[in-house]
Amino acid sequence: MNQKKELREQMILRRKLLSPSYMAESSQRISKNLTQASFYIHADMILFYMAFRNEVNVGLAMEEAWKTGKKVVLPRVNPKERTMSCYQVESFAELKPGSYGILEPPADPEKEVHPAELSLVVVPGVAFDHQGYRLGYGGGYYDRFFSQYPSCLRVGVAYPEQIVETVYPESHDQPLNYLVTSQGIFNF
Ligand SMILES: Nc1nc2c(c(=O)[nH]1)N(C=O)[C@@H](CNc1ccc(C(=O)N[C@@H](CCC(=O)O)C(=O)O)cc1)CN2
Ligand SMILES: Nc1ncnc2c1ncn2[C@@H]1O[C@H](COP(=O)(O)OP(=O)(O)OP(=O)(O)O)[C@@H](O)[C@H]1O
């Protein structure tokens, strides 16, 4: 547990040291690699995330998804229960800062999507390992989400600097199917 906490702090620090131009360029390459992958091409409803604190910015992939007629979905978090609900979005202009300052869609019941309908989930993270495990901010949001809805394909996105030998997975940690980096794609 302490190993996990130390790795989280170390990896957040490492990510803070990346330059804005490096992150922008890598994020573009990651978005491009993602949108060229067959699992993305075949997906019609995709849960993305809005980057905060130096995370990989997948905005370019979201724009590509809108252009090609895919349904773009974003989460709203419920910090009390540590759960996420999903809403379809049509543009970045609809979003407003929510919990943790992360941009979120409005809670419009007509736009709510049942997570079982998602064909692909793009997952942020602090660190990723060679077995397909990820380390987040410790809220357990994605682990809880995937244990409840195990059928959607999970794809992590990372700068190569975020990949480590192991993130010390625990029994509740839900592994990814793929990890997309600026240098290529891992299949677990
Ligand atoms: N862009 C993005 N959206 C996301 C996630 C993410 O990792 N990235 N999440 C993925 O889970 C969820 C939000 N999870 C979060 C969990 C904790 C903190 C946070 O600020 N934690 C404090 C510690 C607070 C505490 O210990 O109670 C901190 O890090 O300072 C932020 C986001 C849902 N949306
Ligand atoms: N399926 C689950 N049901 C209930 N609690 C869970 C579940 N998965 C994880 N948790 C709890 O959530 C907490 C955080 O888990 P963990 O440290 O793995 O989060 P994380 O993967 O870093 O965060 P996140 O998924 O939010 O990015 C743990 O205390 C864990 O017990």
mmCIF file of N, CA, C and O in Angstrom, residues 11 14 25 28 33 56 59 65 75 78 88-89 91 95 113 130-131 134 139 147 154 157 161 164 169 179-180:
data_model
loop_
_atom_site.group_PDB
_atom_site.id
_atom_site.type_symbol
_atom_site.label_atom_id
_atom_site.label_comp_id
_atom_site.label_asym_id
_atom_site.label_seq_id
_atom_site.Cartn_x
_atom_site.Cartn_y
_atom_site.Cartn_z
ATOM 1 N N MET A 11 5.508 9.407 -9.531
ATOM 2 C CA MET A 11 5.089 9.479 -10.929
ATOM 3 C C MET A 11 4.344 10.786 -11.239
ATOM 4 O O MET A 11 4.413 11.293 -12.356
ATOM 5 N N ARG A 14 7.166 13.154 -11.701
ATOM 6 C CA ARG A 14 7.818 12.930 -13.001
ATOM 7 C C ARG A 14 6.988 13.566 -14.131
ATOM 8 O O ARG A 14 7.530 14.180 -15.039
ATOM 9 N N GLU A 25 2.732 17.615 -28.122
ATOM 10 C CA GLU A 25 3.155 16.810 -29.265
ATOM 11 C C GLU A 25 2.858 15.323 -29.029
ATOM 12 O O GLU A 25 2.334 14.633 -29.907
ATOM 13 N N GLN A 28 -0.856 14.576 -29.217
ATOM 14 C CA GLN A 28 -1.324 14.494 -30.611
ATOM 15 C C GLN A 28 -1.010 13.138 -31.209
ATOM 16 O O GLN A 28 -1.837 12.530 -31.885
ATOM 17 N N ASN A 33 -2.506 7.619 -32.846
ATOM 18 C CA ASN A 33 -2.368 6.166 -32.710
ATOM 19 C C ASN A 33 -3.688 5.532 -32.275
ATOM 20 O O ASN A 33 -4.066 4.464 -32.765
ATOM 21 N N VAL A 56 -2.415 13.041 -20.382
ATOM 22 C CA VAL A 56 -2.486 12.997 -21.844
ATOM 23 C C VAL A 56 -3.811 13.637 -22.272
ATOM 24 O O VAL A 56 -4.874 13.334 -21.718
ATOM 25 N N GLY A 59 -8.147 15.241 -26.588
ATOM 26 C CA GLY A 59 -9.110 16.123 -27.271
ATOM 27 C C GLY A 59 -9.145 15.926 -28.777
ATOM 28 O O GLY A 59 -10.219 15.969 -29.396
ATOM 29 N N ALA A 65 -13.625 11.648 -33.373
ATOM 30 C CA ALA A 65 -14.807 10.806 -33.128
ATOM 31 C C ALA A 65 -16.090 11.551 -33.529
ATOM 32 O O ALA A 65 -16.975 10.982 -34.177
ATOM 33 N N PRO A 75 -17.522 11.340 -18.355
ATOM 34 C CA PRO A 75 -18.068 11.029 -17.023
ATOM 35 C C PRO A 75 -18.360 12.267 -16.183
ATOM 36 O O PRO A 75 -17.735 13.311 -16.364
ATOM 37 N N ASN A 78 -19.366 11.329 -8.854
ATOM 38 C CA ASN A 78 -20.091 11.511 -7.608
ATOM 39 C C ASN A 78 -19.095 11.211 -6.482
ATOM 40 O O ASN A 78 -18.870 10.052 -6.149
ATOM 41 N N GLN A 88 -23.602 11.721 -22.973
ATOM 42 C CA GLN A 88 -23.147 11.998 -24.341
ATOM 43 C C GLN A 88 -22.943 13.498 -24.507
ATOM 44 O O GLN A 88 -23.743 14.298 -23.997
ATOM 45 N N VAL A 89 -21.860 13.885 -25.176
ATOM 46 C CA VAL A 89 -21.590 15.309 -25.423
ATOM 47 C C VAL A 89 -21.396 15.558 -26.909
ATOM 48 O O VAL A 89 -20.912 14.695 -27.644
ATOM 49 N N SER A 91 -20.094 18.818 -27.991
ATOM 50 C CA SER A 91 -19.002 19.775 -28.188
ATOM 51 C C SER A 91 -18.350 20.120 -26.844
ATOM 52 O O SER A 91 -18.953 19.920 -25.778
ATOM 53 N N LEU A 95 -19.238 21.848 -21.679
ATOM 54 C CA LEU A 95 -18.617 21.378 -20.438
ATOM 55 C C LEU A 95 -18.368 22.489 -19.429
ATOM 56 O O LEU A 95 -18.090 23.629 -19.802
ATOM 57 N N VAL A 113 -26.082 7.953 -20.624
ATOM 58 C CA VAL A 113 -25.793 6.727 -21.361
ATOM 59 C C VAL A 113 -25.592 5.612 -20.339
ATOM 60 O O VAL A 113 -24.917 5.813 -19.322
ATOM 61 N N HIS A 130 3.680 -3.135 -17.279
ATOM 62 C CA HIS A 130 3.806 -4.046 -18.415
ATOM 63 C C HIS A 130 2.789 -5.171 -18.390
ATOM 64 O O HIS A 130 2.713 -5.967 -19.322
ATOM 65 N N GLN A 131 2.007 -5.291 -17.310
ATOM 66 C CA GLN A 131 0.964 -6.320 -17.239
ATOM 67 C C GLN A 131 -0.418 -5.739 -17.527
ATOM 68 O O GLN A 131 -1.424 -6.439 -17.433
ATOM 69 N N ARG A 134 -2.976 -0.227 -13.993
ATOM 70 C CA ARG A 134 -2.790 1.217 -13.925
ATOM 71 C C ARG A 134 -2.878 1.704 -12.480
ATOM 72 O O ARG A 134 -3.503 1.059 -11.643
ATOM 73 N N GLY A 139 -8.744 7.122 -5.984
ATOM 74 C CA GLY A 139 -10.185 7.193 -5.712
ATOM 75 C C GLY A 139 -10.900 5.883 -6.005
ATOM 76 O O GLY A 139 -12.006 5.645 -5.532
ATOM 77 N N SER A 147 -15.552 -2.973 -12.437
ATOM 78 C CA SER A 147 -16.042 -4.182 -11.768
ATOM 79 C C SER A 147 -17.561 -4.260 -11.916
ATOM 80 O O SER A 147 -18.143 -5.341 -11.968
ATOM 81 N N ARG A 154 -11.188 -1.671 -22.382
ATOM 82 C CA ARG A 154 -10.490 -0.624 -21.629
ATOM 83 C C ARG A 154 -9.152 -0.305 -22.267
ATOM 84 O O ARG A 154 -8.309 -1.190 -22.407
ATOM 85 N N VAL A 157 -4.104 5.387 -21.941
ATOM 86 C CA VAL A 157 -3.264 6.253 -22.780
ATOM 87 C C VAL A 157 -2.158 6.821 -21.903
ATOM 88 O O VAL A 157 -2.412 7.228 -20.770
ATOM 89 N N GLU A 161 6.983 8.007 -20.431
ATOM 90 C CA GLU A 161 7.524 8.285 -19.084
ATOM 91 C C GLU A 161 6.621 7.766 -17.960
ATOM 92 O O GLU A 161 7.032 7.715 -16.809
ATOM 93 N N VAL A 164 5.954 1.898 -16.031
ATOM 94 C CA VAL A 164 6.896 1.336 -15.043
ATOM 95 C C VAL A 164 6.798 -0.188 -15.071
ATOM 96 O O VAL A 164 5.894 -0.752 -15.685
ATOM 97 N N PRO A 169 -0.210 -4.125 -8.349
ATOM 98 C CA PRO A 169 -1.665 -4.321 -8.399
ATOM 99 C C PRO A 169 -2.205 -5.104 -7.203
ATOM 100 O O PRO A 169 -1.511 -5.985 -6.665
ATOM 101 N N LEU A 179 -2.792 -0.457 -24.152
ATOM 102 C CA LEU A 179 -2.206 0.811 -23.708
ATOM 103 C C LEU A 179 -1.649 1.513 -24.945
ATOM 104 O O LEU A 179 -0.807 0.958 -25.650
ATOM 105 N N VAL A 180 -2.160 2.707 -25.216
ATOM 106 C CA VAL A 180 -1.716 3.481 -26.378
ATOM 107 C C VAL A 180 -0.716 4.523 -25.900
ATOM 108 O O VAL A 180 -1.004 5.310 -24.991
#
